[in-house]
Tab-separated table of N, CA and C and ligand atoms in Angstrom:
chain	number	residue	atom	x	y	z
J	1051	UNK	N	-48.863	78.307	63.026
J	1051	UNK	CA	-47.936	77.325	62.260
J	1051	UNK	C	-46.648	77.871	62.339
J	1052	UNK	N	-45.528	77.347	62.534
J	1052	UNK	CA	-44.275	77.813	62.568
J	1052	UNK	C	-43.715	77.211	61.246
J	1053	UNK	N	-42.633	77.873	60.820
J	1053	UNK	CA	-41.917	77.685	59.660
J	1053	UNK	C	-41.138	76.287	59.762
J	1054	UNK	N	-41.350	75.408	58.937
J	1054	UNK	CA	-40.556	74.105	58.791
J	1054	UNK	C	-39.469	74.203	57.917
J	1055	UNK	N	-38.138	74.275	58.340
J	1055	UNK	CA	-37.103	74.571	57.557
J	1055	UNK	C	-36.536	73.350	56.796
J	1056	UNK	N	-37.241	72.306	56.915
J	1056	UNK	CA	-37.146	71.076	56.043
J	1056	UNK	C	-38.080	70.897	54.940
J	1057	UNK	N	-38.899	71.900	54.686
J	1057	UNK	CA	-39.843	71.808	53.573
J	1057	UNK	C	-39.119	71.933	52.195
J	1058	UNK	N	-39.675	71.379	51.284
J	1058	UNK	CA	-39.113	70.970	50.117
J	1058	UNK	C	-38.256	72.229	49.433
J	1059	UNK	N	-39.001	73.197	49.461
J	1059	UNK	CA	-38.438	74.583	48.867
J	1059	UNK	C	-37.357	75.251	49.712
J	1060	UNK	N	-37.437	74.965	51.028
J	1060	UNK	CA	-36.208	75.447	51.715
J	1060	UNK	C	-35.094	74.561	51.306
J	1061	UNK	N	-35.204	73.210	51.100
J	1061	UNK	CA	-34.152	72.337	50.893
J	1061	UNK	C	-33.778	72.750	49.363
J	1062	UNK	N	-34.614	73.083	48.466
J	1062	UNK	CA	-33.954	73.571	47.148
J	1062	UNK	C	-33.273	74.865	47.310
J	1063	UNK	N	-33.718	75.763	48.263
J	1063	UNK	CA	-32.883	77.099	48.386
J	1063	UNK	C	-31.640	76.749	48.947
J	1064	UNK	N	-31.443	75.766	49.733
J	1064	UNK	CA	-30.088	75.366	50.259
J	1064	UNK	C	-29.259	74.514	49.382
J	1065	UNK	N	-29.919	74.077	48.133
J	1065	UNK	CA	-29.105	73.340	47.214
J	1065	UNK	C	-29.136	71.910	47.549
J	1066	UNK	N	-29.893	71.441	48.447
J	1066	UNK	CA	-29.862	70.027	48.823
J	1066	UNK	C	-30.772	69.199	47.919
J	1067	UNK	N	-31.653	69.981	47.157
J	1067	UNK	CA	-32.461	69.337	46.059
J	1067	UNK	C	-32.211	70.088	44.928
J	1068	UNK	N	-32.112	69.545	43.694
J	1068	UNK	CA	-32.040	70.168	42.444
J	1068	UNK	C	-33.304	70.960	41.968
J	1069	UNK	N	-33.180	71.909	41.211
J	1069	UNK	CA	-34.328	72.507	40.608
J	1069	UNK	C	-33.871	72.935	39.189
J	1070	UNK	N	-34.862	73.147	38.310
J	1070	UNK	CA	-34.646	73.751	37.109
J	1070	UNK	C	-34.781	75.330	37.046
J	1071	UNK	N	-33.766	75.947	37.502
J	1071	UNK	CA	-33.784	77.260	37.807
J	1071	UNK	C	-34.063	78.046	36.577
J	1072	UNK	N	-34.971	79.180	36.682
J	1072	UNK	CA	-35.174	79.951	35.541
J	1072	UNK	C	-34.513	81.548	35.955
J	1073	UNK	N	-34.490	81.712	37.177
J	1073	UNK	CA	-34.190	83.323	37.630
J	1073	UNK	C	-33.734	83.160	38.924
J	1074	UNK	N	-32.813	83.975	39.377
J	1074	UNK	CA	-32.416	84.084	40.769
J	1074	UNK	C	-31.660	85.445	41.042
J	1075	UNK	N	-32.202	86.111	42.112
J	1075	UNK	CA	-31.503	87.359	42.370
J	1075	UNK	C	-31.301	87.315	43.959
J	1076	UNK	N	-30.989	88.487	44.712
J	1076	UNK	CA	-30.738	88.613	46.072
J	1076	UNK	C	-32.002	88.264	46.877
J	1077	UNK	N	-33.172	88.360	46.303
J	1077	UNK	CA	-34.470	88.078	47.026
J	1077	UNK	C	-35.205	86.775	46.678
J	1078	UNK	N	-35.166	86.334	45.492
J	1078	UNK	CA	-35.805	85.275	45.018
J	1078	UNK	C	-35.145	84.254	44.398
J	1079	UNK	N	-35.664	83.123	44.232
J	1079	UNK	CA	-35.252	81.997	43.393
J	1079	UNK	C	-36.705	81.500	42.569
J	1080	UNK	N	-36.435	81.444	41.308
J	1080	UNK	CA	-37.671	80.968	40.454
J	1080	UNK	C	-37.284	79.745	39.666
J	1081	UNK	N	-38.036	78.613	39.466
J	1081	UNK	CA	-37.730	77.354	38.866
J	1081	UNK	C	-38.953	76.794	38.420
J	1082	UNK	N	-38.819	76.038	37.311
J	1082	UNK	CA	-39.982	75.328	36.743
J	1082	UNK	C	-40.682	74.322	37.743
J	1083	UNK	N	-41.931	74.336	37.713
J	1083	UNK	CA	-42.791	73.471	38.589
J	1083	UNK	C	-42.534	71.972	38.074
J	1084	UNK	N	-42.241	71.048	38.945
J	1084	UNK	CA	-42.050	69.670	38.481
J	1084	UNK	C	-43.205	68.983	37.827
J	1085	UNK	N	-44.387	69.637	38.010
J	1085	UNK	CA	-45.617	68.986	37.535
J	1085	UNK	C	-46.396	70.112	36.699
J	1086	UNK	N	-45.962	70.591	35.640
J	1086	UNK	CA	-46.558	71.729	34.947
J	1086	UNK	C	-47.926	71.617	34.619
J	1087	UNK	N	-48.766	72.583	34.911
J	1087	UNK	CA	-50.061	72.806	34.852
J	1087	UNK	C	-50.558	73.722	33.439
J	1088	UNK	N	-49.347	74.153	32.770
J	1088	UNK	CA	-49.606	75.015	31.808
J	1088	UNK	C	-48.340	74.997	30.897
J	1089	UNK	N	-48.305	75.334	29.657
J	1089	UNK	CA	-47.026	75.434	28.924
J	1089	UNK	C	-45.841	76.205	29.645
J	1090	UNK	N	-46.207	77.257	30.393
J	1090	UNK	CA	-45.172	77.813	31.246
J	1090	UNK	C	-45.718	77.831	32.570
J	1091	UNK	N	-45.175	77.164	33.464
J	1091	UNK	CA	-45.431	77.025	34.959
J	1091	UNK	C	-44.161	77.214	35.867
J	1092	UNK	N	-43.947	78.328	36.308
J	1092	UNK	CA	-42.832	78.708	36.922
J	1092	UNK	C	-43.203	79.147	38.462
J	1093	UNK	N	-42.427	78.636	39.540
J	1093	UNK	CA	-42.759	78.965	40.799
J	1093	UNK	C	-41.598	80.075	41.197
J	1094	UNK	N	-42.113	81.027	41.797
J	1094	UNK	CA	-41.271	82.259	42.302
J	1094	UNK	C	-41.288	81.974	43.901
J	1095	UNK	N	-40.082	81.999	44.552
J	1095	UNK	CA	-40.149	81.839	45.925
J	1095	UNK	C	-39.263	82.903	46.604
J	1096	UNK	N	-39.595	83.430	47.839
J	1096	UNK	CA	-38.691	84.444	48.353
J	1096	UNK	C	-37.425	83.553	49.081
J	1097	UNK	N	-36.454	84.159	49.203
J	1097	UNK	CA	-35.328	83.436	49.951
J	1097	UNK	C	-35.552	83.510	51.467
J	1098	UNK	N	-36.160	84.383	51.888
J	1098	UNK	CA	-36.625	84.322	53.382
J	1098	UNK	C	-37.684	83.184	53.741
J	1099	UNK	N	-37.553	82.956	55.068
J	1099	UNK	CA	-38.476	81.913	55.550
J	1099	UNK	C	-39.893	82.503	55.825
J	1100	UNK	N	-40.723	82.503	54.892
J	1100	UNK	CA	-42.003	82.799	55.112
J	1100	UNK	C	-42.988	81.609	54.648
J	1101	UNK	N	-44.046	81.452	55.525
J	1101	UNK	CA	-44.970	80.387	55.411
J	1101	UNK	C	-45.839	80.499	54.117
J	1102	UNK	N	-46.293	81.638	53.910
J	1102	UNK	CA	-47.515	81.850	52.983
J	1102	UNK	C	-47.426	83.375	52.485
J	1103	UNK	N	-48.252	83.670	51.615
J	1103	UNK	CA	-48.361	85.168	51.209
J	1103	UNK	C	-48.869	86.077	52.312
J	1104	UNK	N	-49.590	85.701	53.177
J	1104	UNK	CA	-49.989	86.587	54.273
J	1104	UNK	C	-48.830	86.790	55.308
J	1105	UNK	N	-48.014	85.703	55.450
J	1105	UNK	CA	-46.928	85.792	56.364
J	1105	UNK	C	-45.948	86.675	55.716
J	1106	UNK	N	-45.816	86.563	54.374
J	1106	UNK	CA	-44.887	87.294	53.568
J	1106	UNK	C	-45.017	88.810	53.875
J	1107	UNK	N	-46.500	89.037	53.516
J	1107	UNK	CA	-47.021	90.600	53.543
J	1107	UNK	C	-46.660	91.008	54.795
J	1108	UNK	N	-46.876	90.296	56.160
J	1108	UNK	CA	-46.742	90.676	57.358
J	1108	UNK	C	-45.449	91.032	57.917
J	1109	UNK	N	-44.425	90.139	57.392
J	1109	UNK	CA	-43.235	90.204	58.083
J	1109	UNK	C	-41.965	90.639	57.018
J	1110	UNK	N	-42.094	90.426	55.680
J	1110	UNK	CA	-41.086	90.736	54.740
J	1110	UNK	C	-40.867	92.187	54.788
J	1111	UNK	N	-39.538	92.618	54.543
J	1111	UNK	CA	-39.046	94.024	54.315
J	1111	UNK	C	-39.778	94.545	53.076
J	1112	UNK	N	-39.762	95.811	52.981
J	1112	UNK	CA	-40.263	96.491	51.660
J	1112	UNK	C	-39.342	96.013	50.431
J	1113	UNK	N	-38.015	95.851	50.807
J	1113	UNK	CA	-37.188	95.528	49.655
J	1113	UNK	C	-37.367	94.065	49.234
J	1114	UNK	N	-37.759	93.184	50.090
J	1114	UNK	CA	-38.131	91.967	49.750
J	1114	UNK	C	-39.322	91.903	48.992
J	1115	UNK	N	-40.351	92.791	49.422
J	1115	UNK	CA	-41.565	92.543	48.722
J	1115	UNK	C	-41.545	93.290	47.298
J	1116	UNK	N	-40.739	94.383	47.277
J	1116	UNK	CA	-40.672	95.068	45.908
J	1116	UNK	C	-39.756	94.038	45.041
J	1117	UNK	N	-38.780	93.492	45.780
J	1117	UNK	CA	-37.857	92.450	44.779
J	1117	UNK	C	-38.706	91.215	44.390
J	1118	UNK	N	-39.650	90.739	45.195
J	1118	UNK	CA	-40.515	89.734	44.769
J	1118	UNK	C	-41.185	89.908	43.605
J	1119	UNK	N	-42.040	91.106	43.537
J	1119	UNK	CA	-42.896	91.318	42.660
J	1119	UNK	C	-42.080	91.845	41.369
J	1120	UNK	N	-40.883	92.559	41.454
J	1120	UNK	CA	-40.152	92.845	40.241
J	1120	UNK	C	-39.628	91.623	39.648
J	1121	UNK	N	-39.294	90.694	40.406
J	1121	UNK	CA	-38.930	89.233	39.770
J	1121	UNK	C	-40.034	88.755	38.845
J	1122	UNK	N	-41.274	88.831	39.424
J	1122	UNK	CA	-42.336	88.326	38.529
J	1122	UNK	C	-42.434	89.063	37.108
J	1123	UNK	N	-42.358	90.402	37.338
J	1123	UNK	CA	-42.390	91.174	36.161
J	1123	UNK	C	-41.200	90.789	35.126
J	1124	UNK	N	-40.024	90.608	35.654
J	1124	UNK	CA	-38.897	90.317	34.975
J	1124	UNK	C	-39.179	88.987	34.326
J	1125	UNK	N	-39.538	87.931	34.936
J	1125	UNK	CA	-39.812	86.573	34.479
J	1125	UNK	C	-40.935	86.675	33.415
J	1126	UNK	N	-41.888	87.438	33.672
J	1126	UNK	CA	-43.028	87.360	32.548
J	1126	UNK	C	-42.502	88.143	31.253
J	1127	UNK	N	-41.570	89.261	31.482
J	1127	UNK	CA	-41.197	89.744	30.254
J	1127	UNK	C	-40.331	88.833	29.532
J	1128	UNK	N	-39.258	88.217	30.232
J	1128	UNK	CA	-38.269	87.284	29.711
J	1128	UNK	C	-38.917	86.138	29.008
J	1129	UNK	N	-39.990	85.590	29.429
J	1129	UNK	CA	-40.592	84.429	28.892
J	1129	UNK	C	-41.755	84.859	27.781
J	1130	UNK	N	-41.898	86.134	27.605
J	1130	UNK	CA	-42.850	86.347	26.602
J	1130	UNK	C	-44.255	86.419	27.021
J	1131	UNK	N	-44.458	86.501	28.264
J	1131	UNK	CA	-45.865	86.407	28.718
J	1131	UNK	C	-46.687	87.691	28.768
J	1132	UNK	N	-46.057	88.776	28.541
J	1132	UNK	CA	-46.769	90.144	28.901
J	1132	UNK	C	-47.701	90.434	27.661
J	1133	UNK	N	-47.391	89.968	26.507
J	1133	UNK	CA	-48.281	90.336	25.437
J	1133	UNK	C	-49.688	89.776	25.674
J	1134	UNK	N	-49.734	88.401	25.966
J	1134	UNK	CA	-51.094	87.677	25.903
J	1134	UNK	C	-51.488	87.604	27.395
J	1135	UNK	N	-50.596	87.870	28.372
J	1135	UNK	CA	-51.104	87.640	29.666
J	1135	UNK	C	-50.797	86.384	30.448
J	1136	UNK	N	-51.014	86.342	31.635
J	1136	UNK	CA	-50.553	85.206	32.425
J	1136	UNK	C	-51.448	85.139	33.655
J	1137	UNK	N	-51.280	84.255	34.602
J	1137	UNK	CA	-51.934	84.118	35.917
J	1137	UNK	C	-51.025	83.803	37.057
J	1138	UNK	N	-51.141	84.541	38.111
J	1138	UNK	CA	-50.424	84.308	39.453
J	1138	UNK	C	-51.340	83.758	40.386
J	1139	UNK	N	-50.836	82.627	40.853
J	1139	UNK	CA	-51.578	81.978	42.028
J	1139	UNK	C	-50.807	81.750	43.255
J	1140	UNK	N	-51.315	82.229	44.440
J	1140	UNK	CA	-50.570	81.808	45.739
J	1140	UNK	C	-51.462	80.970	46.514
J	1141	UNK	N	-51.597	79.793	46.395
J	1141	UNK	CA	-52.326	78.962	47.266
J	1141	UNK	C	-51.947	79.126	48.698
J	1142	UNK	N	-52.858	79.139	49.541
J	1142	UNK	CA	-52.568	79.606	50.989
J	1142	UNK	C	-53.483	78.777	51.887
J	1143	UNK	N	-52.592	77.952	52.760
J	1143	UNK	CA	-53.374	77.312	53.706
J	1143	UNK	C	-54.090	76.119	53.313
J	1144	UNK	N	-54.816	75.419	54.104
J	1144	UNK	CA	-55.694	74.305	54.008
J	1144	UNK	C	-56.664	74.433	52.899
J	1145	UNK	N	-57.507	75.337	53.243
J	1145	UNK	CA	-58.599	75.684	52.160
J	1145	UNK	C	-58.262	76.129	50.871
J	1146	UNK	N	-56.987	76.912	50.890
J	1146	UNK	CA	-56.284	77.256	49.675
J	1146	UNK	C	-55.479	76.251	48.785
J	1147	UNK	N	-55.445	75.027	49.506
J	1147	UNK	CA	-54.676	73.830	48.741
J	1147	UNK	C	-53.282	74.039	48.827
J	1148	UNK	N	-52.687	74.777	49.720
J	1148	UNK	CA	-51.191	74.888	49.714
J	1148	UNK	C	-50.493	73.765	50.201
J	1149	UNK	N	-49.759	73.007	49.392
J	1149	UNK	CA	-48.982	71.772	49.688
J	1149	UNK	C	-47.566	71.929	50.262
J	1150	UNK	N	-46.881	73.118	49.834
J	1150	UNK	CA	-45.557	73.328	50.172
J	1150	UNK	C	-45.652	74.541	51.110
J	1151	UNK	N	-45.199	74.431	52.452
J	1151	UNK	CA	-45.231	75.456	53.454
J	1151	UNK	C	-44.118	76.487	53.426
J	1152	UNK	N	-43.857	76.816	52.183
J	1152	UNK	CA	-42.839	78.092	51.892
J	1152	UNK	C	-43.604	78.933	50.865
J	1153	UNK	N	-43.797	80.057	51.197
J	1153	UNK	CA	-44.707	81.054	50.193
J	1153	UNK	C	-44.048	80.851	48.814
J	1154	UNK	N	-44.941	80.665	47.766
J	1154	UNK	CA	-44.453	80.646	46.380
J	1154	UNK	C	-45.628	81.073	45.577
J	1155	UNK	N	-45.141	81.760	44.661
J	1155	UNK	CA	-46.349	82.170	43.490
J	1155	UNK	C	-45.975	81.271	42.323
J	1156	UNK	N	-47.165	80.781	41.804
J	1156	UNK	CA	-47.252	80.194	40.617
J	1156	UNK	C	-47.396	81.103	39.476
J	1157	UNK	N	-46.650	81.102	38.334
J	1157	UNK	CA	-46.794	81.980	37.230
J	1157	UNK	C	-47.252	80.959	36.101
J	1158	UNK	N	-48.335	81.116	35.541
J	1158	UNK	CA	-48.875	80.172	34.525
J	1158	UNK	C	-49.254	80.954	33.408
J	1159	UNK	N	-48.785	80.306	32.302
J	1159	UNK	CA	-49.076	81.169	30.922
J	1159	UNK	C	-48.444	80.137	29.788
J	1160	UNK	N	-48.537	80.943	28.709
J	1160	UNK	CA	-47.977	80.372	27.490
J	1160	UNK	C	-49.106	79.936	26.709
J	1161	UNK	N	-50.332	80.175	27.092
J	1161	UNK	CA	-51.564	79.625	26.584
J	1161	UNK	C	-52.790	80.054	27.542
J	1162	UNK	N	-53.927	79.852	26.915
J	1162	UNK	CA	-55.001	80.188	27.813
J	1162	UNK	C	-55.044	79.187	29.021
J	1163	UNK	N	-55.184	79.695	30.203
J	1163	UNK	CA	-55.141	78.858	31.504
J	1163	UNK	C	-56.566	78.649	32.063
J	1164	UNK	N	-57.563	78.859	31.435
J	1164	UNK	CA	-58.849	78.304	31.883
J	1164	UNK	C	-59.527	79.151	32.878
J	1165	UNK	N	-60.532	78.661	33.473
J	1165	UNK	CA	-61.256	79.405	34.420
J	1165	UNK	C	-60.398	79.602	35.661
J	1166	UNK	N	-60.732	80.766	36.440
J	1166	UNK	CA	-60.019	81.028	37.626
J	1166	UNK	C	-60.034	79.968	38.617
J	1167	UNK	N	-61.315	79.445	38.858
J	1167	UNK	CA	-61.252	78.350	39.878
J	1167	UNK	C	-62.020	77.239	39.126
J	1168	UNK	N	-61.261	76.229	38.840
J	1168	UNK	CA	-61.833	75.020	38.011
J	1168	UNK	C	-63.124	74.547	38.783
J	1169	UNK	N	-64.035	74.266	37.805
J	1169	UNK	CA	-65.307	73.856	38.310
J	1169	UNK	C	-66.199	74.816	38.927
J	1170	UNK	N	-65.853	75.950	38.899
J	1170	UNK	CA	-66.625	77.193	39.493
J	1170	UNK	C	-67.736	77.515	38.382
L	1399	5GP	P1	-48.946	74.381	46.287
L	1399	5GP	O1	-49.991	73.429	46.072
L	1399	5GP	O2	-48.314	74.386	47.541
L	1399	5GP	O3	-49.427	75.825	45.821
L	1399	5GP	O4	-47.872	73.972	44.998
L	1399	5GP	C1	-46.657	73.386	45.195
L	1399	5GP	C2	-46.094	73.151	43.930
L	1399	5GP	O5	-44.825	72.651	43.966
L	1399	5GP	C3	-46.957	72.038	42.963
L	1399	5GP	O6	-47.339	72.629	41.754
L	1399	5GP	C4	-45.848	71.040	42.666
L	1399	5GP	O7	-45.948	70.475	41.600
L	1399	5GP	C5	-44.516	71.673	42.999
L	1399	5GP	N1	-43.652	70.934	43.545
L	1399	5GP	C6	-43.606	70.047	44.530
L	1399	5GP	N2	-42.310	69.386	44.760
L	1399	5GP	C7	-41.494	70.045	43.911
L	1399	5GP	C8	-40.084	69.763	43.701
L	1399	5GP	O8	-39.438	69.008	44.239
L	1399	5GP	N3	-39.610	70.531	42.681
L	1399	5GP	C9	-40.272	71.383	41.849
L	1399	5GP	N4	-39.734	72.110	40.877
L	1399	5GP	N5	-41.766	71.690	42.150
L	1399	5GP	C10	-42.184	71.012	43.030
């Protein structure tokens, strides 16, 4: 699968579609999910064109990878999620239920977020 530069998150990165931004630096943009599944539901996306978490791991530079995870740490601290914990989810591909083909990490927290896989 090749990267589709018209996916919704690419358009958010280009400023063509607004987002409720919570954090931004050289490597990432983070914004509130439009349909939150928890009291805190933030999406963290790299600024580079990566389809999925495995594509990011295979192709991103060390600085991009470090920057991505440092941003998650920063957001978790800033939103007070570190004391009681939170969950990160990277849905990947068809079986993983990925809807938007630009790598993104969901940060879910602000309360108990339930079982790891609903229905399991
Ligand atoms: P996925 O299933 O690909 O892991 O998750 C995609 C997420 O993007 C969903 O949670 C969905 O609510 C969110 N989303 C889709 N379109 C938009 C949008 O235009 N703005 C924002 N902020 N979130 C979106």
